[in-house]
Amino acid sequence: MFVSCYGCACSDFKGFTLLMPAVSVGNVGQLAIDLVISTLHLPKVGYFYTDCLVPMVGNNPYATTEEDATELCINAEVYAAMSKELVVLQIRSPFIKNKYRHFCQILLSWVKNCEFSKVVLLSSSHAYQRNDQQLHGTALRYLISPAVEKTVGDVLERLSGSELEQIPTFPGVNDDKIFYIPGGGITKLLFTESCSKGIPLVVLLKFCSEGDNIPDALALADYLNESLQLIAPQSSSSQAKSSRWKIPSSWKLLFGSGLPSSLF
């Protein structure tokens, strides 16, 4: 459930867009959310209290001064830009075993209570498990639920991504097809539940591999910006586009603190 820091109620978010990540391969969605929060300087308005995520606590990941570096963060926090009608849920820890379905239920209940205009889920999927169709063209894909298809379907078709292809359920046996998102965490479940419950959900995902996933996060953030226009457009070159995003201070230790000189 949502717990406000400043007295914000669900009704305050009516008509807003909810942006959130899936805990998926390479943590690409979470890294992209970090870029959005850091670049837009989004203030924290509350947190999402749940026993479905592994508990964690840490220092402020978006600290810019020594003073705000002492602030604490937890596993699921909510940020907002009221002027942009944007709410961002950042998830920082994995799900406790067999708790992901319950999390989807309480999340969608919150979405309905707040009456968000749409939910945008940033995700990723294993690049090595793509089928032949998915090996061609861009590594960016999208999915849209029927509740939002009329309003954003045409827009997404014109952007740099492609609609996620379905695969045969039983190849050579029947013509039934399904969406297959290996490494995507709750992406498929959340999409399926949103379709059945009339939730306006947009999934933006990128095929990737484990490793240095900063380039993947920048690419996914750029793809998100094409549809939501969160920051002003600049040059079309990939280097100039990526430079628009502010890297959060917590990324300095993304791969640890380095090797101690005493080893040598």
XYZ file of N, CA and C in Angstrom:
792
model
N 0.835 -1.191 0.000
C 0.000 0.000 0.000
C 0.881 1.256 0.000
N 0.335 2.338 -0.532
C 1.067 3.593 -0.607
C 0.975 4.341 0.721
N 2.136 4.759 1.234
C 2.195 5.548 2.451
C 2.832 6.885 2.108
N 2.105 7.956 2.335
C 2.566 9.285 1.939
C 3.500 9.903 2.973
N 4.479 10.662 2.481
C 5.371 11.425 3.362
C 4.811 12.808 3.664
N 3.995 13.331 2.752
C 3.551 14.717 2.864
C 2.031 14.870 2.792
N 1.312 13.826 3.123
C -0.140 13.918 3.126
C -0.781 13.752 1.764
N -0.013 13.273 0.765
C -0.597 13.045 -0.562
C -1.587 11.897 -0.495
N -2.716 12.067 -1.137
C -3.732 11.014 -1.188
C -3.822 10.457 -2.594
N -4.479 9.322 -2.719
C -4.648 8.708 -4.039
C -5.321 9.677 -5.009
N -6.269 10.462 -4.485
C -7.012 11.380 -5.353
C -6.109 12.449 -5.959
N -4.953 12.709 -5.331
C -4.031 13.713 -5.852
C -3.384 13.272 -7.160
N -3.408 11.969 -7.447
C -2.756 11.425 -8.638
C -3.746 11.091 -9.752
N -4.967 11.487 -9.624
C -5.977 11.166 -10.631
C -5.574 11.747 -11.997
N -5.561 10.892 -13.015
C -5.200 11.331 -14.354
C -3.711 11.357 -14.617
N -2.871 11.014 -13.604
C -1.426 11.012 -13.765
C -0.967 9.741 -14.495
N 0.277 9.754 -14.951
C 0.926 8.572 -15.511
C 1.801 7.947 -14.431
N 1.675 6.652 -14.223
C 2.524 5.932 -13.283
C 3.645 5.252 -14.060
N 4.877 5.528 -13.682
C 6.052 4.937 -14.312
C 6.738 4.044 -13.296
N 7.073 2.816 -13.675
C 7.688 1.879 -12.743
C 8.531 0.863 -13.491
N 9.462 0.187 -12.787
C 10.275 -0.841 -13.430
C 9.805 -2.241 -13.080
N 10.204 -3.190 -13.896
C 10.123 -4.592 -13.516
C 11.524 -4.999 -13.066
N 11.620 -5.811 -12.033
C 12.922 -6.333 -11.619
C 13.259 -7.442 -12.599
N 14.063 -7.115 -13.604
C 14.293 -8.020 -14.727
C 15.778 -8.098 -15.054
N 16.122 -8.856 -16.079
C 17.515 -9.120 -16.425
C 18.306 -7.822 -16.596
N 19.466 -7.755 -15.960
C 20.322 -6.589 -16.062
C 19.840 -5.390 -15.273
N 18.694 -5.517 -14.587
C 18.122 -4.384 -13.836
C 17.953 -3.143 -14.712
N 17.684 -3.357 -15.999
C 17.639 -2.244 -16.948
C 16.507 -1.271 -16.630
N 15.335 -1.792 -16.305
C 14.212 -0.923 -15.979
C 14.494 -0.057 -14.756
N 15.095 -0.669 -13.727
C 15.408 0.084 -12.506
C 16.456 1.164 -12.772
N 17.458 0.845 -13.591
C 18.486 1.828 -13.928
C 17.893 2.995 -14.726
N 16.969 2.672 -15.636
C 16.309 3.723 -16.423
C 15.462 4.626 -15.523
N 14.802 4.028 -14.538
C 14.028 4.825 -13.577
C 14.951 5.739 -12.777
N 16.132 5.238 -12.412
C 17.126 6.075 -11.729
C 17.450 7.318 -12.547
N 17.607 7.135 -13.846
C 17.935 8.264 -14.725
C 16.813 9.295 -14.742
N 15.579 8.826 -14.783
C 14.423 9.734 -14.805
C 14.347 10.536 -13.512
N 14.458 9.844 -12.371
C 14.359 10.518 -11.077
C 15.488 11.528 -10.898
N 16.702 11.125 -11.268
C 17.865 12.002 -11.102
C 17.805 13.211 -12.030
N 17.432 12.986 -13.278
C 17.412 14.070 -14.261
C 16.320 15.090 -13.962
N 15.148 14.617 -13.577
C 14.022 15.511 -13.304
C 14.019 16.041 -11.871
N 14.991 15.590 -11.051
C 15.070 16.016 -9.650
C 13.733 15.786 -8.941
N 13.190 14.606 -9.113
C 11.870 14.316 -8.553
C 11.930 14.198 -7.031
N 11.040 14.869 -6.336
C 10.988 14.740 -4.875
C 10.262 13.454 -4.467
N 10.709 12.879 -3.373
C 10.041 11.688 -2.848
C 8.768 12.097 -2.135
N 7.652 11.444 -2.467
C 6.369 11.783 -1.851
C 5.852 10.674 -0.946
N 6.518 9.531 -0.947
C 6.072 8.439 -0.100
C 6.784 7.154 -0.438
N 6.263 6.074 0.083
C 6.841 4.768 -0.229
C 5.723 3.740 -0.358
N 6.063 2.597 -0.964
C 5.084 1.541 -1.183
C 5.364 0.444 -0.162
N 4.515 0.384 0.854
C 4.728 -0.575 1.944
C 4.194 -1.950 1.533
N 5.071 -2.944 1.544
C 4.673 -4.301 1.153
C 5.637 -5.308 1.765
N 5.126 -6.496 2.062
C 5.980 -7.577 2.546
C 6.369 -8.525 1.418
N 6.150 -8.094 0.180
C 6.436 -8.941 -0.976
C 7.873 -8.791 -1.484
N 8.555 -7.729 -1.038
C 9.913 -7.459 -1.493
C 10.919 -7.735 -0.381
N 12.115 -8.136 -0.786
C 13.184 -8.351 0.187
C 13.478 -7.016 0.880
N 13.462 -6.974 2.214
C 13.720 -5.710 2.925
C 15.132 -5.187 2.637
N 15.266 -3.878 2.541
C 16.578 -3.257 2.359
C 16.516 -1.801 2.787
N 17.665 -1.287 3.147
C 17.776 0.129 3.480
C 19.162 0.583 3.043
N 19.256 1.829 2.592
C 20.536 2.349 2.130
C 20.532 3.866 2.141
N 21.660 4.426 1.728
C 21.765 5.884 1.651
C 21.034 6.416 0.436
N 20.795 7.716 0.436
C 20.112 8.391 -0.660
C 20.849 8.154 -1.984
N 20.237 7.451 -2.940
C 20.926 7.146 -4.195
C 21.059 8.338 -5.128
N 20.354 9.434 -4.833
C 20.374 10.611 -5.709
C 20.989 11.819 -4.999
N 21.864 11.566 -4.035
C 22.459 12.639 -3.251
C 23.298 13.566 -4.129
N 23.184 14.855 -3.863
C 23.987 15.856 -4.573
C 24.875 16.647 -3.627
N 24.594 16.555 -2.330
C 25.407 17.239 -1.322
C 25.672 16.276 -0.164
N 26.589 16.656 0.717
C 26.890 15.820 1.880
C 25.696 15.736 2.825
N 24.909 16.804 2.865
C 23.762 16.838 3.779
C 22.690 15.818 3.378
N 22.308 15.826 2.090
C 21.233 14.905 1.695
C 21.741 13.484 1.461
N 23.047 13.270 1.533
C 23.588 11.915 1.386
C 23.244 11.039 2.580
N 22.915 11.658 3.717
C 22.598 10.894 4.924
C 21.146 10.427 4.956
N 20.324 10.887 4.019
C 18.941 10.421 3.957
C 18.908 8.941 3.599
N 17.896 8.253 4.055
C 17.799 6.819 3.819
C 16.784 6.506 2.734
N 16.996 5.398 2.060
C 16.017 4.905 1.080
C 15.691 3.458 1.425
N 14.524 3.006 0.969
C 14.112 1.621 1.213
C 13.774 0.947 -0.114
N 13.156 -0.241 -0.031
C 13.013 -1.090 -1.221
C 12.004 -0.610 -2.256
N 11.027 0.182 -1.890
C 10.033 0.652 -2.864
C 9.573 2.060 -2.477
N 9.965 3.050 -3.271
C 9.652 4.435 -2.960
C 8.935 5.111 -4.124
N 8.163 6.134 -3.787
C 7.337 6.832 -4.778
C 7.800 8.279 -4.890
N 8.010 8.705 -6.134
C 8.414 10.075 -6.443
C 7.356 10.681 -7.365
N 7.297 12.004 -7.425
C 6.263 12.631 -8.251
C 6.711 13.975 -8.795
N 6.216 14.282 -10.003
C 6.358 15.607 -10.602
C 4.945 16.081 -10.905
N 4.402 16.888 -10.017
C 3.011 17.296 -10.140
C 2.781 18.092 -11.422
N 3.756 18.903 -11.823
C 3.604 19.725 -13.024
C 3.558 18.884 -14.293
N 4.196 17.727 -14.256
C 4.208 16.838 -15.415
C 3.143 15.741 -15.307
N 2.405 15.738 -14.205
C 1.395 14.701 -13.941
C 2.034 13.316 -14.046
N 3.153 13.169 -13.334
C 3.940 11.939 -13.393
C 4.218 11.435 -11.987
N 3.955 10.148 -11.769
C 4.301 9.467 -10.518
C 5.260 8.333 -10.876
N 6.339 8.214 -10.110
C 7.352 7.200 -10.393
C 7.516 6.295 -9.177
N 7.357 5.000 -9.384
C 7.592 4.002 -8.342
C 8.920 3.312 -8.646
N 9.875 3.451 -7.741
C 11.153 2.772 -7.922
C 11.214 1.561 -7.001
N 11.585 0.408 -7.564
C 11.712 -0.839 -6.806
C 13.188 -1.210 -6.770
N 13.721 -1.459 -5.579
C 15.167 -1.666 -5.446
C 15.566 -3.056 -4.962
N 14.630 -3.952 -4.758
C 14.995 -5.293 -4.305
C 14.103 -6.333 -4.981
N 14.556 -7.586 -5.036
C 13.769 -8.636 -5.689
C 12.595 -9.087 -4.829
N 11.744 -9.893 -5.446
C 10.566 -10.392 -4.745
C 10.917 -11.575 -3.853
N 10.229 -11.652 -2.726
C 10.298 -12.844 -1.888
C 9.584 -13.973 -2.618
N 10.089 -15.166 -2.499
C 9.563 -16.317 -3.238
C 8.048 -16.439 -3.091
N 7.384 -16.583 -4.244
C 5.926 -16.776 -4.334
C 5.101 -15.563 -3.876
N 5.722 -14.394 -3.784
C 5.000 -13.192 -3.366
C 4.697 -12.256 -4.534
N 5.206 -12.553 -5.716
C 5.047 -11.615 -6.829
C 3.600 -11.478 -7.282
N 2.816 -12.542 -7.193
C 1.407 -12.451 -7.598
C 0.627 -11.538 -6.659
N 0.895 -11.658 -5.374
C 0.214 -10.788 -4.404
C 0.619 -9.333 -4.623
N 1.890 -9.111 -4.955
C 2.345 -7.751 -5.225
C 1.593 -7.154 -6.409
N 1.410 -7.936 -7.468
C 0.676 -7.447 -8.634
C -0.751 -7.072 -8.271
N -1.367 -7.856 -7.394
C -2.747 -7.577 -6.981
C -2.845 -6.249 -6.236
N -1.945 -6.028 -5.260
C -2.045 -4.790 -4.482
C -1.601 -3.588 -5.330
N -0.684 -3.817 -6.262
C -0.260 -2.721 -7.144
C -1.403 -2.279 -8.037
N -2.092 -3.233 -8.666
C -3.195 -2.891 -9.559
C -4.373 -2.300 -8.784
N -4.543 -2.724 -7.545
C -5.585 -2.123 -6.701
C -5.271 -0.649 -6.441
N -3.996 -0.341 -6.188
C -3.570 1.040 -5.995
C -3.760 1.858 -7.263
N -3.437 1.248 -8.404
C -3.611 1.926 -9.700
C -5.072 2.308 -9.914
N -5.972 1.395 -9.589
C -7.403 1.682 -9.755
C -7.878 2.756 -8.785
N -7.423 2.684 -7.539
C -7.841 3.673 -6.544
C -7.367 5.079 -6.903
N -6.154 5.163 -7.454
C -5.597 6.463 -7.825
C -6.149 6.971 -9.156
N -6.726 6.079 -9.942
C -7.265 6.425 -11.264
C -6.175 7.015 -12.171
N -5.024 6.316 -12.221
C -3.968 6.731 -13.139
C -4.469 6.631 -14.573
N -4.045 7.567 -15.419
C -4.469 7.538 -16.819
C -3.824 6.375 -17.553
N -2.587 6.033 -17.164
C -1.928 4.853 -17.724
C -0.737 4.483 -16.854
N -0.305 3.243 -16.991
C 0.875 2.734 -16.302
C 1.914 2.384 -17.353
N 3.145 2.862 -17.174
C 4.239 2.536 -18.091
C 5.241 1.689 -17.324
N 5.452 0.459 -17.789
C 6.354 -0.486 -17.137
C 7.624 -0.630 -17.969
N 8.782 -0.361 -17.359
C 10.064 -0.513 -18.039
C 10.650 -1.866 -17.675
N 11.015 -2.638 -18.692
C 11.445 -4.010 -18.445
C 12.563 -4.401 -19.401
N 12.982 -5.651 -19.291
C 14.017 -6.198 -20.164
C 13.811 -7.696 -20.304
N 14.482 -8.282 -21.281
C 14.336 -9.715 -21.540
C 15.654 -10.265 -22.075
N 15.900 -11.548 -21.833
C 17.160 -12.166 -22.246
C 17.345 -12.085 -23.767
N 18.454 -11.478 -24.187
C 18.736 -11.346 -25.620
C 19.002 -12.690 -26.268
N 19.595 -13.631 -25.517
C 19.970 -14.917 -26.119
C 18.770 -15.827 -26.365
N 17.594 -15.461 -25.844
C 16.408 -16.279 -26.045
C 15.430 -15.672 -27.055
N 15.918 -14.744 -27.881
C 15.083 -14.199 -28.951
C 14.843 -15.250 -30.031
N 13.666 -15.155 -30.675
C 13.420 -16.029 -31.818
C 13.945 -15.364 -33.090
N 13.761 -16.022 -34.238
C 14.332 -15.512 -35.488
C 13.806 -14.131 -35.843
N 12.511 -13.893 -35.609
C 11.924 -12.587 -35.911
C 12.564 -11.483 -35.077
N 12.834 -11.784 -33.830
C 13.322 -10.772 -32.902
C 14.801 -10.448 -33.084
N 15.490 -11.218 -33.907
C 16.904 -10.951 -34.170
C 17.096 -9.811 -35.164
N 16.039 -9.440 -35.860
C 16.137 -8.393 -36.878
C 15.718 -7.040 -36.299
N 16.374 -5.977 -36.767
C 15.972 -4.624 -36.400
C 16.352 -4.248 -34.978
N 15.541 -3.404 -34.378
C 15.839 -2.841 -33.068
C 15.698 -3.875 -31.951
N 16.378 -3.614 -30.833
C 16.262 -4.466 -29.646
C 15.178 -3.959 -28.698
N 14.491 -2.888 -29.084
C 13.441 -2.303 -28.257
C 12.073 -2.835 -28.670
N 11.246 -3.136 -27.691
C 9.915 -3.676 -27.957
C 8.883 -3.002 -27.052
N 7.612 -3.093 -27.454
C 6.535 -2.567 -26.622
C 5.354 -3.515 -26.613
N 4.549 -3.409 -25.571
C 3.275 -4.121 -25.441
C 2.263 -3.128 -24.896
N 1.022 -3.211 -25.357
C -0.026 -2.322 -24.852
C -1.284 -3.128 -24.563
N -1.918 -2.815 -23.438
C -3.168 -3.483 -23.079
C -4.317 -2.865 -23.874
N -5.408 -3.600 -24.052
C -6.548 -3.076 -24.833
C -7.096 -1.746 -24.309
N -6.988 -1.506 -22.994
C -7.565 -0.287 -22.404
C -6.871 0.988 -22.868
N -5.659 0.866 -23.398
C -4.910 2.056 -23.801
C -4.490 1.992 -25.278
N -4.915 0.947 -25.963
C -4.482 0.734 -27.341
C -4.900 1.876 -28.270
N -6.109 2.391 -28.101
C -6.604 3.437 -29.006
C -5.870 4.762 -28.810
N -5.408 5.012 -27.591
C -4.795 6.311 -27.302
C -3.297 6.361 -27.574
N -2.599 5.230 -27.411
C -1.140 5.258 -27.597
C -0.638 4.307 -28.673
N -1.510 3.467 -29.193
C -1.082 2.478 -30.183
C -0.438 3.096 -31.409
N -1.083 4.099 -31.986
C -0.540 4.755 -33.190
C 0.770 5.477 -32.897
N 0.881 6.046 -31.696
C 2.106 6.763 -31.323
C 3.287 5.807 -31.244
N 3.100 4.673 -30.564
C 4.190 3.720 -30.401
C 4.631 3.111 -31.723
N 3.713 2.973 -32.661
C 4.070 2.427 -33.975
C 5.054 3.315 -34.719
N 5.038 4.607 -34.412
C 5.914 5.548 -35.114
C 7.268 5.725 -34.426
N 7.455 5.132 -33.260
C 8.697 5.318 -32.522
C 9.731 4.262 -32.898
N 10.870 4.270 -32.202
C 12.001 3.431 -32.609
C 11.841 1.958 -32.253
N 10.865 1.612 -31.428
C 10.665 0.219 -31.053
C 9.661 -0.485 -31.945
N 9.524 -1.794 -31.713
C 8.554 -2.615 -32.450
C 7.688 -3.365 -31.445
N 6.493 -3.735 -31.885
C 5.627 -4.502 -30.998
C 6.224 -5.883 -30.761
N 6.171 -6.347 -29.518
C 6.743 -7.641 -29.168
C 6.031 -8.759 -29.916
N 6.821 -9.601 -30.560
C 6.255 -10.705 -31.337
C 5.809 -11.848 -30.423
N 4.751 -12.514 -30.811
C 4.305 -13.709 -30.099
C 5.000 -14.938 -30.680
N 5.072 -15.985 -29.872
C 5.677 -17.233 -30.334
C 4.647 -18.360 -30.232
N 4.776 -19.417 -31.053
C 3.820 -20.542 -30.976
C 3.884 -21.218 -29.608
N 2.714 -21.558 -29.084
C 2.663 -22.269 -27.810
C 3.286 -23.647 -27.948
N 2.851 -24.383 -28.967
C 3.397 -25.694 -29.276
C 3.724 -25.732 -30.768
N 4.957 -25.378 -31.137
C 5.326 -25.301 -32.561
C 5.049 -26.602 -33.303
N 4.367 -26.464 -34.441
C 4.067 -27.614 -35.273
C 2.841 -28.400 -34.857
N 2.244 -28.036 -33.690
C 1.080 -28.769 -33.191
C -0.204 -27.979 -33.442
N -0.194 -26.677 -33.086
C -1.364 -25.826 -33.313
C -0.903 -24.408 -33.622
N -1.862 -23.545 -33.866
C -1.550 -22.159 -34.235
C -1.623 -21.186 -33.061
N -1.810 -21.694 -31.856
C -1.898 -20.824 -30.687
C -0.553 -20.135 -30.429
N -0.640 -18.839 -30.079
C 0.582 -18.079 -29.807
C 0.480 -17.356 -28.470
N 1.643 -17.134 -27.860
C 1.705 -16.471 -26.558
C 2.859 -15.462 -26.560
N 2.817 -14.552 -25.575
C 3.951 -13.666 -25.358
C 4.943 -14.371 -24.449
N 6.201 -14.326 -24.831
C 7.261 -14.996 -24.074
C 8.300 -13.948 -23.714
N 8.484 -13.702 -22.387
C 9.393 -12.648 -21.923
C 10.350 -13.254 -20.897
N 11.297 -14.086 -21.324
C 12.236 -14.702 -20.376
C 13.118 -13.654 -19.708
N 13.261 -13.753 -18.394
C 14.060 -12.786 -17.649
C 13.318 -11.507 -17.345
N 12.039 -11.446 -17.681
C 11.261 -10.212 -17.534
C 10.589 -10.035 -16.183
N 10.823 -10.939 -15.240
C 10.208 -10.791 -13.910
C 8.692 -10.828 -13.981
N 8.042 -9.811 -13.406
C 6.570 -9.775 -13.340
C 5.943 -9.187 -14.607
N 6.749 -8.931 -15.628
C 6.234 -8.229 -16.811
C 5.035 -8.932 -17.437
N 5.185 -10.216 -17.719
C 4.103 -10.939 -18.391
C 2.868 -11.043 -17.501
N 3.062 -11.328 -16.213
C 1.930 -11.438 -15.297
C 1.194 -10.115 -15.186
N 1.934 -9.022 -15.047
C 1.307 -7.711 -14.914
C 0.566 -7.330 -16.188
N 1.127 -7.687 -17.328
C 0.465 -7.396 -18.596
C -0.825 -8.214 -18.731
N -0.765 -9.494 -18.401
C -1.935 -10.373 -18.488
C -3.051 -9.898 -17.559
N -2.682 -9.564 -16.324
C -3.669 -9.090 -15.350
C -4.273 -7.752 -15.784
N -3.444 -6.875 -16.342
C -3.937 -5.576 -16.799
C -4.927 -5.740 -17.948
N -4.649 -6.666 -18.841
C -5.559 -6.921 -19.965
C -6.909 -7.425 -19.469
N -6.892 -8.317 -18.487
C -8.141 -8.905 -18.000
C -8.935 -7.943 -17.117
N -8.251 -6.977 -16.473
C -8.924 -6.065 -15.556
C -9.132 -4.669 -16.123
N -8.796 -4.491 -17.392
C -9.028 -3.195 -18.026
C -8.082 -2.099 -17.572
N -6.881 -2.468 -17.142
C -5.881 -1.489 -16.701
C -5.118 -0.966 -17.925
N -4.973 0.345 -18.079
C -4.226 0.901 -19.218
C -2.720 0.780 -19.000
N -2.123 -0.292 -19.518
C -0.702 -0.573 -19.289
C 0.084 -0.528 -20.590
N 1.247 0.130 -20.542
C 2.202 0.141 -21.644
C 3.500 -0.465 -21.136
N 4.003 -1.466 -21.825
C 5.286 -2.083 -21.476
C 6.322 -1.666 -22.511
N 7.431 -1.102 -22.039
C 8.570 -0.806 -22.899
C 9.728 -1.665 -22.415
N 10.294 -2.472 -23.303
C 11.369 -3.365 -22.865
C 12.503 -3.409 -23.871
N 13.644 -3.912 -23.412
C 14.822 -4.037 -24.263
C 15.435 -5.410 -24.082
N 15.813 -6.029 -25.186
C 16.556 -7.280 -25.111
C 17.986 -6.956 -24.682
N 18.506 -7.694 -23.719
C 19.856 -7.407 -23.240
C 20.458 -8.646 -22.601
N 21.722 -8.520 -22.216
C 22.436 -9.580 -21.497
C 22.973 -9.006 -20.199
N 23.285 -9.874 -19.237
C 23.874 -9.419 -17.979
C 25.262 -8.840 -18.232
N 25.622 -7.840 -17.469
C 26.936 -7.220 -17.601
C 26.857 -5.753 -17.281
N 27.550 -4.936 -18.067
C 27.444 -3.486 -17.923
C 26.192 -3.045 -18.661
N 25.107 -2.822 -17.935
C 23.816 -2.527 -18.550
C 23.479 -1.039 -18.568
N 24.475 -0.189 -18.328
C 24.245 1.252 -18.404
C 23.825 1.673 -19.818
N 24.488 1.194 -20.891
C 24.025 1.553 -22.239
C 22.595 1.110 -22.509
N 22.214 -0.058 -21.978
C 20.838 -0.530 -22.157
C 19.852 0.387 -21.447
N 20.213 0.828 -20.234
C 19.344 1.735 -19.478
C 19.189 3.067 -20.193
N 20.276 3.582 -20.754
C 20.217 4.848 -21.486
C 19.334 4.701 -22.726
N 19.457 3.572 -23.418
C 18.638 3.332 -24.613
C 17.161 3.229 -24.244
N 16.860 2.549 -23.143
C 15.463 2.404 -22.719
C 14.902 3.742 -22.254
N 15.721 4.548 -21.570
C 15.285 5.873 -21.134
C 15.008 6.770 -22.339
N 15.851 6.690 -23.368
C 15.613 7.459 -24.590
C 14.313 7.028 -25.260
N 14.063 5.727 -25.269
C 12.830 5.193 -25.863
C 11.611 5.696 -25.084
N 11.725 5.703 -23.753
C 10.650 6.230 -22.915
C 10.406 7.704 -23.218
N 11.477 8.443 -23.386
C 11.351 9.884 -23.626
C 10.688 10.184 -24.966
N 10.843 9.287 -25.926
C 10.170 9.466 -27.216
C 8.657 9.505 -27.039
N 8.161 8.697 -26.117
C 6.705 8.597 -25.944
C 6.155 9.585 -24.927
N 6.913 9.882 -23.856
C 6.395 10.754 -22.801
C 6.945 12.176 -22.850
N 8.029 12.388 -23.600
C 8.637 13.722 -23.694
C 8.925 14.304 -22.310
N 9.694 13.566 -21.532
C 10.017 13.998 -20.175
C 11.067 15.098 -20.163
N 12.017 15.028 -21.102
C 13.036 16.069 -21.216
C 13.071 16.558 -22.656
N 13.606 17.747 -22.849
C 13.584 18.367 -24.174
C 14.405 17.576 -25.177
N 13.880 17.395 -26.395
C 14.637 16.687 -27.441
C 15.824 17.513 -27.899
N 16.930 16.798 -28.227
C 18.112 17.465 -28.744
C 18.556 16.774 -30.023
N 19.842 16.684 -30.212
C 20.387 16.055 -31.420
C 19.925 14.612 -31.527
N 19.823 14.117 -32.747
C 19.363 12.747 -32.966
C 20.468 11.719 -32.765
N 21.724 12.157 -32.618
C 22.816 11.202 -32.428
C 22.674 10.531 -31.075
N 23.040 9.247 -30.991
C 22.849 8.481 -29.767
C 23.672 9.044 -28.620
N 24.879 9.554 -28.906
C 25.721 10.097 -27.847
C 25.108 11.359 -27.250
N 24.586 12.228 -28.108
C 23.974 13.471 -27.622
C 22.698 13.182 -26.849
N 21.913 12.190 -27.304
C 20.679 11.845 -26.612
C 20.973 11.334 -25.201
N 21.955 10.457 -25.074
C 22.281 9.870 -23.784
C 22.844 10.902 -22.825
N 23.548 11.916 -23.349
C 24.158 12.921 -22.477
C 23.123 13.807 -21.799
N 21.867 13.733 -22.240
C 20.815 14.534 -21.619
C 20.467 14.024 -20.230
N 20.744 12.753 -19.967
C 20.349 12.145 -18.704
C 21.417 12.382 -17.646
N 20.982 12.722 -16.438
C 21.907 12.953 -15.338
C 22.167 11.644 -14.603
N 23.429 11.235 -14.557
C 23.796 9.987 -13.897
C 23.718 10.189 -12.382
N 22.962 9.364 -11.664
C 22.855 9.537 -10.204
C 24.162 9.196 -9.502
N 24.364 9.797 -8.348
C 25.606 9.595 -7.602
C 25.833 8.143 -7.206
N 24.761 7.385 -7.011
C 24.889 5.984 -6.586
C 25.544 5.105 -7.649
N 25.555 5.553 -8.902
C 26.151 4.751 -9.971
C 27.672 4.727 -9.891
N 28.254 5.566 -9.078
C 29.714 5.554 -8.937
C 30.208 4.219 -8.391
N 29.349 3.562 -7.631
C 29.711 2.269 -7.036
C 28.905 1.125 -7.639
N 28.490 1.298 -8.883
C 27.651 0.288 -9.526
C 28.367 -1.052 -9.635
N 29.697 -1.013 -9.786
C 30.480 -2.248 -9.905
C 31.444 -2.405 -8.730
N 31.079 -1.840 -7.570
C 31.929 -1.932 -6.402
C 32.852 -0.729 -6.289
N 33.674 -0.745 -5.270
C 34.537 0.397 -4.977
C 35.919 0.291 -5.601
N 36.164 -0.701 -6.424
C 37.464 -0.832 -7.069
C 38.412 -1.701 -6.259
N 39.552 -2.021 -6.855
C 40.526 -2.886 -6.209
C 41.436 -2.067 -5.286
N 41.641 -2.543 -4.060
C 42.553 -1.817 -3.169
C 43.989 -1.896 -3.655
N 44.719 -0.810 -3.539
C 46.106 -0.760 -4.029
C 47.013 -1.736 -3.281
N 46.604 -2.136 -2.067
C 47.437 -3.058 -1.269
C 47.579 -4.430 -1.934
N 46.669 -4.743 -2.861
C 46.751 -6.029 -3.555
C 47.979 -6.092 -4.465
N 48.468 -4.936 -4.847
C 49.567 -4.909 -5.789
C 50.873 -4.453 -5.132
